[in-house]
Coordinates of C-alpha atoms in Angstrom, one line a residue:
X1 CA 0.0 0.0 0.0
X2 CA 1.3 3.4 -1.3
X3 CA 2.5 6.0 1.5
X4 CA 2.0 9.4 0.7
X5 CA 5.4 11.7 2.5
X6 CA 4.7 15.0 3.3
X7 CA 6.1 18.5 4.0
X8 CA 6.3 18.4 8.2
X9 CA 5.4 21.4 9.8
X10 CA 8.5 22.1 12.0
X11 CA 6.9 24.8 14.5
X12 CA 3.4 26.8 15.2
X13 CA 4.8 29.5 12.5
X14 CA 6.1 27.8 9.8
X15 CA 4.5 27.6 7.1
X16 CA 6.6 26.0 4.1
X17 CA 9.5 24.3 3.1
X18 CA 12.6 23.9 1.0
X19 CA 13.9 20.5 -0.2
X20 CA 18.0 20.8 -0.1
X21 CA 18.7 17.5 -0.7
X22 CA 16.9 14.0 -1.4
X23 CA 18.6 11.2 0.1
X24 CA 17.0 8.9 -1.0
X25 CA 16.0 8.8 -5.3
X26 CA 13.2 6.9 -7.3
X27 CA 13.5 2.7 -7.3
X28 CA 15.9 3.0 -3.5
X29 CA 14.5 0.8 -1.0
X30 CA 14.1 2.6 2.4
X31 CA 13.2 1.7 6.3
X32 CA 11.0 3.4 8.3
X33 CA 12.7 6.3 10.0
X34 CA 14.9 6.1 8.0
X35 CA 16.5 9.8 6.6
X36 CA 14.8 10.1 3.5
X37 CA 15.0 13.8 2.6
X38 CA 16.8 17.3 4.2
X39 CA 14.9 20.5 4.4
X40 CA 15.4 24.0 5.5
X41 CA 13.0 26.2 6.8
X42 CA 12.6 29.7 8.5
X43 CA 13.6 27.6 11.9
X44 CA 15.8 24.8 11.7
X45 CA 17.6 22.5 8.9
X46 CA 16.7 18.8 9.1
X47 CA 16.6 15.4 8.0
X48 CA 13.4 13.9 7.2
X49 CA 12.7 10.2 8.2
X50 CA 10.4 8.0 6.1
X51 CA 7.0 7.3 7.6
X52 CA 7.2 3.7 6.1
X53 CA 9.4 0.9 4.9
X54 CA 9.5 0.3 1.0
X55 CA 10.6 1.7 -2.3
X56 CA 10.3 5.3 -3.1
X57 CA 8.2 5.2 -6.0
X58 CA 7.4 8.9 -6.4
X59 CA 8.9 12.2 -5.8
X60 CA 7.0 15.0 -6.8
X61 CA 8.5 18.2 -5.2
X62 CA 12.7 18.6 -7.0
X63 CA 15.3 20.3 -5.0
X64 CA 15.2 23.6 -4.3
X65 CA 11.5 23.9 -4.2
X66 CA 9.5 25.3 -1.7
X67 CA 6.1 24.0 -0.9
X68 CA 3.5 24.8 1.6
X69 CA 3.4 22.1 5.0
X70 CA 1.4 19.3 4.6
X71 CA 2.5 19.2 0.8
X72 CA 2.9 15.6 -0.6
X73 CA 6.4 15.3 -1.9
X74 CA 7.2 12.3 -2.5
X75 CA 5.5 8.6 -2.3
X76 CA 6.7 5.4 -0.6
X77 CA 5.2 1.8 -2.5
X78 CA 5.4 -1.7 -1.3
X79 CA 8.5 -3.5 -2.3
X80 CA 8.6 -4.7 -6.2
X81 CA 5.4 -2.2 -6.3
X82 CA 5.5 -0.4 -9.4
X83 CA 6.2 3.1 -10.1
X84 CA 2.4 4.5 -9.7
X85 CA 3.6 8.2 -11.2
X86 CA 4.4 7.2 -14.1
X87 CA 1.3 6.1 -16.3
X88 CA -0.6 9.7 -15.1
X89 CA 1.9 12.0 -17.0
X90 CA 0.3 10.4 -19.9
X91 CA -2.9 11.2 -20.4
X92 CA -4.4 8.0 -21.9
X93 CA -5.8 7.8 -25.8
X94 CA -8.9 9.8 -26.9
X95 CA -12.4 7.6 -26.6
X96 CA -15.2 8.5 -28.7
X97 CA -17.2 9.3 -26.2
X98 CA -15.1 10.2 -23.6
X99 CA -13.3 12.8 -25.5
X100 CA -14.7 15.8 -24.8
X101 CA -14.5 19.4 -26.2
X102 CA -11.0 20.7 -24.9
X103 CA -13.1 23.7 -23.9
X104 CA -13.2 24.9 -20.4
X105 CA -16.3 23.7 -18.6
X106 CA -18.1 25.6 -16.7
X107 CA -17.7 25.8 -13.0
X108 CA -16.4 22.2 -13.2
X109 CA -19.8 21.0 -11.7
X110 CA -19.1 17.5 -11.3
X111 CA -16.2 17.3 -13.5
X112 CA -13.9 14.6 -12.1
X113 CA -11.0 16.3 -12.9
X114 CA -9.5 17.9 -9.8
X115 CA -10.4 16.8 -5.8
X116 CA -12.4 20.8 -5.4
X117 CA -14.7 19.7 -7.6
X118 CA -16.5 17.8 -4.5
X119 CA -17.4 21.0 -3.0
X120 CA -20.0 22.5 -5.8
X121 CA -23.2 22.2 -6.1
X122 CA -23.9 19.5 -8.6
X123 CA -24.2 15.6 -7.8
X124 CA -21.0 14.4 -9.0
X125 CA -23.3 11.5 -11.1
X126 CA -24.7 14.1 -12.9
X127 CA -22.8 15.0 -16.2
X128 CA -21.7 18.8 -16.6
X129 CA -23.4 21.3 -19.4
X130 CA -21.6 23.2 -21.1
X131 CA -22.2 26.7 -21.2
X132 CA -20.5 28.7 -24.1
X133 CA -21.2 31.9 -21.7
X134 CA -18.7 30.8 -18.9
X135 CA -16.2 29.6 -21.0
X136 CA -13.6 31.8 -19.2
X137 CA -14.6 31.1 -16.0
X138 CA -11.8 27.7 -15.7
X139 CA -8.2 27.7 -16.6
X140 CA -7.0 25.6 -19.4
X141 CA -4.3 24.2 -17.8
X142 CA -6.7 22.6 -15.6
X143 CA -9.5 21.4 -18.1
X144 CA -7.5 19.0 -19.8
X145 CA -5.4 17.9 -16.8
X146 CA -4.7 14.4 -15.5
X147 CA -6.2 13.3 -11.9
X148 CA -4.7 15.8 -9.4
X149 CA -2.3 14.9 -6.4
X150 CA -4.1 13.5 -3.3
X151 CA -5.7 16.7 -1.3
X152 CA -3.2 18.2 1.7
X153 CA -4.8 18.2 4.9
X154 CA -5.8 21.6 5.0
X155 CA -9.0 20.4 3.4
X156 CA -8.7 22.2 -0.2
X157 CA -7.7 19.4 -2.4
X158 CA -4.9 21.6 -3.7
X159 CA -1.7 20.5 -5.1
X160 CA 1.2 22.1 -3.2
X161 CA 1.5 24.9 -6.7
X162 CA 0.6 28.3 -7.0
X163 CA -1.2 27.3 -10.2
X164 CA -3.5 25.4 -8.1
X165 CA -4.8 28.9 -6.7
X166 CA -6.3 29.9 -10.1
X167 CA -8.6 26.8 -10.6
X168 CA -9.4 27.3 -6.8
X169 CA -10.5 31.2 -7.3
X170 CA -12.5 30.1 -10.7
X171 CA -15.1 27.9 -8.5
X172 CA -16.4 31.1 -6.6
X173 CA -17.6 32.6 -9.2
X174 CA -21.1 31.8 -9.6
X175 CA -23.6 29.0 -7.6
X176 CA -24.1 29.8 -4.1
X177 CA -20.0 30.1 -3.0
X178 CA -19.2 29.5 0.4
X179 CA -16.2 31.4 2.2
X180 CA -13.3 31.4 -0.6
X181 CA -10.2 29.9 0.9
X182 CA -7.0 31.7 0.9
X183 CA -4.6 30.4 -1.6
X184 CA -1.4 29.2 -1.2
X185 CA 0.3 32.2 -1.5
X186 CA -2.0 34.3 0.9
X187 CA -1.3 31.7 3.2
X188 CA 2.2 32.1 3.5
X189 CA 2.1 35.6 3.6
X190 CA -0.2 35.8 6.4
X191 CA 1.5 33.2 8.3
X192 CA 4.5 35.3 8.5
X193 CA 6.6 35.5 11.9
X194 CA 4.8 36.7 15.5
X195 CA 7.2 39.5 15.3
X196 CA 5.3 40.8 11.6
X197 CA 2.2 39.9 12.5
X198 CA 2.6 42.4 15.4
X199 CA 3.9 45.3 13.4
X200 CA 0.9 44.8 11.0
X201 CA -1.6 44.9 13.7
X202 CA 0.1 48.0 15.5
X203 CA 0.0 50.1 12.2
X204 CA -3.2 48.6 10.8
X205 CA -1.4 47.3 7.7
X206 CA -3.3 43.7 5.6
X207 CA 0.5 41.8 4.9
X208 CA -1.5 40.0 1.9
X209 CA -1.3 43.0 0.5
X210 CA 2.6 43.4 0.4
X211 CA 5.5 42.0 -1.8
X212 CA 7.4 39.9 0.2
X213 CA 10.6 38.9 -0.5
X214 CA 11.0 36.1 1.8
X215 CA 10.9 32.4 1.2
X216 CA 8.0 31.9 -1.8
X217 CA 7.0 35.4 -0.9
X218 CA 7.1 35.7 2.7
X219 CA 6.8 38.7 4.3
X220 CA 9.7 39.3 6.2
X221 CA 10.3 42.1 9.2
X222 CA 12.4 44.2 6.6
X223 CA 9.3 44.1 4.3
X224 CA 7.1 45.5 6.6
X225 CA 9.6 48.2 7.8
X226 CA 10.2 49.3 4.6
X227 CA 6.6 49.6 3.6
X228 CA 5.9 51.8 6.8
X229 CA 8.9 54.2 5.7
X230 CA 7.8 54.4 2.1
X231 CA 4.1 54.8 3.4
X232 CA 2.5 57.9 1.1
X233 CA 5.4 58.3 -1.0
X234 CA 3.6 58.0 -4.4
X235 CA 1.6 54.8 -2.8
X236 CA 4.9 53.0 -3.6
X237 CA 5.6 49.6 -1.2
X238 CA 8.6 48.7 -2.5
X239 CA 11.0 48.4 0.7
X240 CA 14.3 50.1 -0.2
X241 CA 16.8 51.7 -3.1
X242 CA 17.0 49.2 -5.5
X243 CA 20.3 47.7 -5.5
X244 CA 23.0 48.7 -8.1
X245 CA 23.2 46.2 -10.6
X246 CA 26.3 43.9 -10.8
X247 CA 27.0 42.5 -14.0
X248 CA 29.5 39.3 -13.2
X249 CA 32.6 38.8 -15.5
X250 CA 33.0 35.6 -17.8
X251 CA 35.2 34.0 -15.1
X252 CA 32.8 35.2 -12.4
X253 CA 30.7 31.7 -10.4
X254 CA 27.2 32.5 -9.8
X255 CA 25.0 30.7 -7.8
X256 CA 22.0 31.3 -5.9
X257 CA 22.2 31.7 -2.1
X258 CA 20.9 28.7 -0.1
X259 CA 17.6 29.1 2.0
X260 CA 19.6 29.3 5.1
X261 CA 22.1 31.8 3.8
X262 CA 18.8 34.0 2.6
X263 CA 17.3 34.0 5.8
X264 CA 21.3 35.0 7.9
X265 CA 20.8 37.3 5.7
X266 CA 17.3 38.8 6.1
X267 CA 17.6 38.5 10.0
X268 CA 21.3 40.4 10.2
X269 CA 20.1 43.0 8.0
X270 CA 17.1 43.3 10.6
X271 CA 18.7 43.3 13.3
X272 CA 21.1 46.4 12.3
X273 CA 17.7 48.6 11.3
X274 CA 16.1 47.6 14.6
X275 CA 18.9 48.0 17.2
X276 CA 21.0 50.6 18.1
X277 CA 24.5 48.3 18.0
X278 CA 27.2 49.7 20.0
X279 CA 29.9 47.2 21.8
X280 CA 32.5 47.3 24.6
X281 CA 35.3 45.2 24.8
X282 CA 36.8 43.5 27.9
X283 CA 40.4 41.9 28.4
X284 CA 40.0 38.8 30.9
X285 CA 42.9 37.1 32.4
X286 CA 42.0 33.2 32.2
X287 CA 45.2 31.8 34.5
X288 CA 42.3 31.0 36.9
X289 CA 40.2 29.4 34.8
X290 CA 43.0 27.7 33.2
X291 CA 44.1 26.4 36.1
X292 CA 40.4 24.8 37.0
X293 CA 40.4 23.3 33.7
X294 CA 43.3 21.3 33.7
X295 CA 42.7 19.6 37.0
X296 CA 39.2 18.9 36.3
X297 CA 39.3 18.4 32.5
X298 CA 39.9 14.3 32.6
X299 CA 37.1 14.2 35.0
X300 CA 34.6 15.4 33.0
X301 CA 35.6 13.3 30.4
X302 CA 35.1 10.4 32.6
X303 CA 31.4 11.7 32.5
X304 CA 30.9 12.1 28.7
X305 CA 31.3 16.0 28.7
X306 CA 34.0 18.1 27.3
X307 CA 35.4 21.1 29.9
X308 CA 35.8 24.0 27.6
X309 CA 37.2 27.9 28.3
X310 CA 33.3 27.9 26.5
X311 CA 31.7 26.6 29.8
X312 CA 33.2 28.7 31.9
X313 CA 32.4 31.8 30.0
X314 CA 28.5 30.2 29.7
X315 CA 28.7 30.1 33.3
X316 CA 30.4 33.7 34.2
X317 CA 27.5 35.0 32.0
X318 CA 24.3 33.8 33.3
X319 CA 25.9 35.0 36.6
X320 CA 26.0 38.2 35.5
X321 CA 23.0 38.3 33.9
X322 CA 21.4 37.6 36.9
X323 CA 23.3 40.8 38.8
X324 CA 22.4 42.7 35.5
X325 CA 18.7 42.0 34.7
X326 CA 18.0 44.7 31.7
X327 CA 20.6 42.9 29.4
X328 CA 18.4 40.0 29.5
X329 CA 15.6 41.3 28.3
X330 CA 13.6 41.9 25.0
X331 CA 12.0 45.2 23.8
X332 CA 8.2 44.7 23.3
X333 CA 7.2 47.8 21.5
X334 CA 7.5 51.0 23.5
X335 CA 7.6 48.4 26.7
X336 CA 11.1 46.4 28.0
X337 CA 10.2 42.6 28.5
X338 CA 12.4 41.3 31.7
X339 CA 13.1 37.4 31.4
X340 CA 12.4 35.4 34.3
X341 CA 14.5 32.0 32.7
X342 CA 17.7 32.6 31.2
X343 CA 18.2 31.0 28.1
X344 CA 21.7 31.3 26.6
X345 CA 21.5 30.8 22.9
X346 CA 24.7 29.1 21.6
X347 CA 26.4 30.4 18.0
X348 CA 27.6 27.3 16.0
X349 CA 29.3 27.6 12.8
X350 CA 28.3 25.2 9.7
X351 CA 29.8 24.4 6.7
X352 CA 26.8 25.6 5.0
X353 CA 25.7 28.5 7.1
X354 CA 25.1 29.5 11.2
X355 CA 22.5 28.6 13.7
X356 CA 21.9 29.3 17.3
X357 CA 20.7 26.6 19.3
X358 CA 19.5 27.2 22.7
X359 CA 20.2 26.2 26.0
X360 CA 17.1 26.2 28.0
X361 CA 16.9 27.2 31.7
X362 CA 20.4 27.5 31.7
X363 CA 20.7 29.0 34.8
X364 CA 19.7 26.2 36.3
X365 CA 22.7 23.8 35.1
X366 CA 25.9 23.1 36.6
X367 CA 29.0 23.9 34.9
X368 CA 28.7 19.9 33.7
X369 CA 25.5 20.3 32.5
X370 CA 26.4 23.2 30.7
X371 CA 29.1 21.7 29.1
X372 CA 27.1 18.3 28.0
X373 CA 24.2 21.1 26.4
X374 CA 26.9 22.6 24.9
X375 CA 28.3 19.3 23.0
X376 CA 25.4 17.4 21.8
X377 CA 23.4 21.2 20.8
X378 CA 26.4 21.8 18.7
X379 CA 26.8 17.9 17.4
X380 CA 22.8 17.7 16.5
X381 CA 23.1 21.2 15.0
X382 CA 26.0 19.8 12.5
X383 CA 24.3 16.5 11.8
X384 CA 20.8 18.6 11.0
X385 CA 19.1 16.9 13.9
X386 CA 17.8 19.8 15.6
X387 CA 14.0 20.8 16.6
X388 CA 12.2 23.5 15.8
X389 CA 11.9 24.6 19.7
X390 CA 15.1 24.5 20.4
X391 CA 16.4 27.1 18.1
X392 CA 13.9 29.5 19.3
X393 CA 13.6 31.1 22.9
X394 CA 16.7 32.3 23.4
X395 CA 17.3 35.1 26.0
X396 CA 20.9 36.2 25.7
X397 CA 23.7 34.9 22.7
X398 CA 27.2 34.1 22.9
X399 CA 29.3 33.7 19.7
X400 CA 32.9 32.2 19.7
X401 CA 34.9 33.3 16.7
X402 CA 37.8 32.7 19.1
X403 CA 37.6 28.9 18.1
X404 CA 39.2 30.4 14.5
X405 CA 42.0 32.6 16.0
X406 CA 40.2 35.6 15.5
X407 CA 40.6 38.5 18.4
X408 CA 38.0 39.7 18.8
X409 CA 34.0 40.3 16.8
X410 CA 31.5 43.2 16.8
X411 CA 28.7 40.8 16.6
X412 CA 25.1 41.6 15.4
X413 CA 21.9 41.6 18.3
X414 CA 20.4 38.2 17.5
X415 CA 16.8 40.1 17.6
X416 CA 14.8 40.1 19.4
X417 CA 17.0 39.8 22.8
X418 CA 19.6 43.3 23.6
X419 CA 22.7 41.6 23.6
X420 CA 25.0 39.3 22.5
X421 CA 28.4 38.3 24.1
X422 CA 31.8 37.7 21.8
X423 CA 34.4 35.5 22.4
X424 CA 37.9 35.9 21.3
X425 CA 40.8 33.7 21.1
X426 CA 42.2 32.1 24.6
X427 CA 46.1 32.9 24.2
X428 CA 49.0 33.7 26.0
X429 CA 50.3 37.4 26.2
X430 CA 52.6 39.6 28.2
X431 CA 50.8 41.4 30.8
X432 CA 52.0 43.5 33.9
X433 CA 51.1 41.9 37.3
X434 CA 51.9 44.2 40.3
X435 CA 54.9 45.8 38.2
X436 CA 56.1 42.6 36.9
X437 CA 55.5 41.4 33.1
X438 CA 54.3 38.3 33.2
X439 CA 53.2 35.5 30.4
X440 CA 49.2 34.6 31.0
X441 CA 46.4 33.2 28.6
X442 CA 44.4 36.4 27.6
X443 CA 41.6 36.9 26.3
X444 CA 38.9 39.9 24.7
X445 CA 35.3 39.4 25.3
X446 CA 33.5 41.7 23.3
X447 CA 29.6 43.1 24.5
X448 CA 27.2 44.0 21.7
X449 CA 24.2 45.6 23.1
X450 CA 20.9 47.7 22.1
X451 CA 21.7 50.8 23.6
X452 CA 17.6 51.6 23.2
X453 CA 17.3 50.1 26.7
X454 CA 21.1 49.6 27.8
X455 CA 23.2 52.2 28.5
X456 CA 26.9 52.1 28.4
X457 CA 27.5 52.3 32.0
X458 CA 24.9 49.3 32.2
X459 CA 27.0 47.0 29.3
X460 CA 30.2 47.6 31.4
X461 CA 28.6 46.5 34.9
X462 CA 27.7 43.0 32.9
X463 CA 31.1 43.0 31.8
X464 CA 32.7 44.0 34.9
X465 CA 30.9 40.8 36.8
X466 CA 31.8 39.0 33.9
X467 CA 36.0 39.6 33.9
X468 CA 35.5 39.7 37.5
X469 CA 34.0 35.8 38.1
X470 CA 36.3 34.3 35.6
X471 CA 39.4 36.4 37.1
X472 CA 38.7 34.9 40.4
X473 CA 37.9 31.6 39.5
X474 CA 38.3 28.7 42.2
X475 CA 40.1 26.2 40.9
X476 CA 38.4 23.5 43.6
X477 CA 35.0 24.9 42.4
X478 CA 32.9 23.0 39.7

């Protein structure tokens, strides 16, 4: 028995998907669970497991689509079942009487030729009239089609296409219609993030009604924005200045950016508009912490964790968040949301992108526990194994471009929390210690915050507690 595979919906708010990759192709055998598929979405990149054991006999969606959630993209048949998407391409040959006009028919009164059709008015035994007066009323790449795609679970009976909207707007048109659905693309729009969805509310403004430029036309924050500042200039809704045009050289590679690299890019850009960035950097002396790590480093091991400068700096934070309340906080408006759970969102590189796992209720870990949350966040975020939940929530950031030699970052807000700590490389300098030039393991930890709702003086108490936990580190203490 043929198992239809569909797009998952991987969180409340999203709304579609993009195929990267299919693991598996047409005629591979594949067990259940199984990873059959990666996608990305506005949340999270994942594998996919199969739903069943068998053959893949069907894949409908090609990489580097996006299609709404529910969406069936592929098909899984018993084994030595045969390919069941094959013979449908193809319409079969013309019968006498079963070859009717090629004319659009009206309304598509029981026409069996898409899943709507079971919505109108008309007994599907009875045969349709034609009417030469409504001839426009159905499109022709419908009237002629071959039997539609089983019906998503939303109820329409849609194919997971924007050209499925059209035959689904020509059925309101006459008979008694009941409420018109949205279509596919009204859908997405609408089920944009909270953050746009608030923004639109607060300034009265109906998102189906603007361009997006997100993911099949999602309406993104910058969207929005843009359409508020460009509000009554010449009733335009374009966002910004178009870009200059680049016209690449003959040696020049050109390739589109990746859904994940779209969205960095969409959210950065964001964040920069929204916050007021400013940053203060801190010099920490690590001999302390050093010196705690060595003589507790195998022990941890011994427990399946890895003791990291990372941990300790994890640690030192959600300490001084605690002293410093404001920089863990969100801005709500014209109103300052203070977090009652800390939850330290973690920066991990990829090798196609970045993503920010989060530690939940962090402050409520030991410096072991932070360290285990640390490992397998960062190992599940590299092997695509991630949930949707737990790369939202986050409270307060931390990035570590240290790991890559690198100084020192000015880091971008990761909206919509106020701050974001960066970590430089652990290494040892010459520094003077009560007159005395000495050789220690040094390090700059860089503060970017929204100075909105954080003043400067405000930043440098954080960092202050910060340099001074990790400066006076006990060695004993774990």
């Amino acid at each position: 028995m043929a198992t239809d595979v569909v797009m998952p919906q991987m969180g409340e708010s999203i709304a579609e998907g993009t195929i990267v990759r299919w693991i598996k192709k047409v005629g591979d055998k594949v067990d259940r669970d199984e990873p059959l598929f990666e996608i990305s979405t506005d949340k999270v990149d994942a594998e996919i497991p199969s739903p069943a054991a068998g053959v893949v006999s069907e894949i409908r969606v090609k990489e580097g689509e996006t299609v709404p959630v529910n969406s069936v993209v592929a098909v899984i048949g018993a084994a030595g079942e045969a390919k069941p998407a094959a013979e449908p391409k193809t319409p079969p040959a013309p019968a006498a009487k079963a070859a009717e006009p090629p004319k659009p028919t009206p309304q598509a009164d029981g026409a069996p030729t898409t899943a709507v059709q079971t919505s109108t008015q008309v007994p599907t035994a009875e045969k349709p009239q034609p009417s030469p007066g409504r001839s426009e009323d159905r499109p022709l790449a419908s009237s002629s089609a071959p039997p539609a795609p089983p019906p998503s679970s939303s109820g329409t009976g849609l194919p997971p296409s924007h050209e499925a909207t059209a035959d689904h707007r020509s059925l309101g048109g006459g008979g008694q219609p009941g409420p018109e659905p949205r279509t596919t693309e009204d859908l997405i729009r609408q089920r944009s993030s909270p953050l746009v969805r608030k923004i639109a509310k607060e300034h009265n403004v109906d998102i189906s009604q603007l361009h997006g430029t997100g993911i099949a036309g999602r309406v993104t924050k910058d969207d929005i924005l843009g359409y508020l500042g460009q509000e009554g200039q010449e009733g335009k809704t374009s966002r910004a200045p178009a870009v200059p045009a680049f016209k690449p050289s003959g040696l020049d590679r050109v390739e589109r950016m990746s859904p994940m690299r779209k969205r960095i890019a969409e959210h950065m850009v964001a964040s920069r508009r929204t916050s007021a960035h400013v940053h203060s950097v801190f010099e920490v002396n690590f001999s302390r912490v050093a010196q705690a790590r060595e003589k507790h480093k195998a022990e941890f091991e011994r427990a399946g964790a890895k003791l990291t400068y990372l941990s300790f700096i994890v640690k030192a934070a959600i300490d001084a968040l605690r002293a410093v309340p404001v920089v863990n906080a969100s801005v709500d408006g014209d109103t300052i949301v203070f977090h009652n759970e800390i939850n330290v969102g973690i920066a991990v590189a990829l090798d196609w992108g970045l993503i920010v796992p989060v530690i939940k209720h962090a402050d409520e870990k030991n410096l072991l526990g932070l360290s285990r949350a640390i490992a397998d966040l960062a190992n599940r975020a590299r092997n695509k194994q991630l949930k949707p939940d737990e790369v939202q929530g986050g409270t307060f950031t931390i990035t570590n471009p240290g790991v890559f030699g690198a100084l020192f970052g000015m880091p971008i807000i990761n909206q919509p929390q106020v701050a974001i700590l960066g970590v430089g490389n652990v290494e040892k300098r010459p520094v003077v210690i009560e007159d005395a030039i000495a050789i220690r393991p040094m390090a700059y930890l860089t503060l970017g915050y929204d100075h909105r709702i954080v003043d400067g003086a405000v930043a440098d108490e954080l960092m202050s507690h910060l340099k001074k936990t990790l400066e006076n580190w006990d060695p004993n203490a774990v």
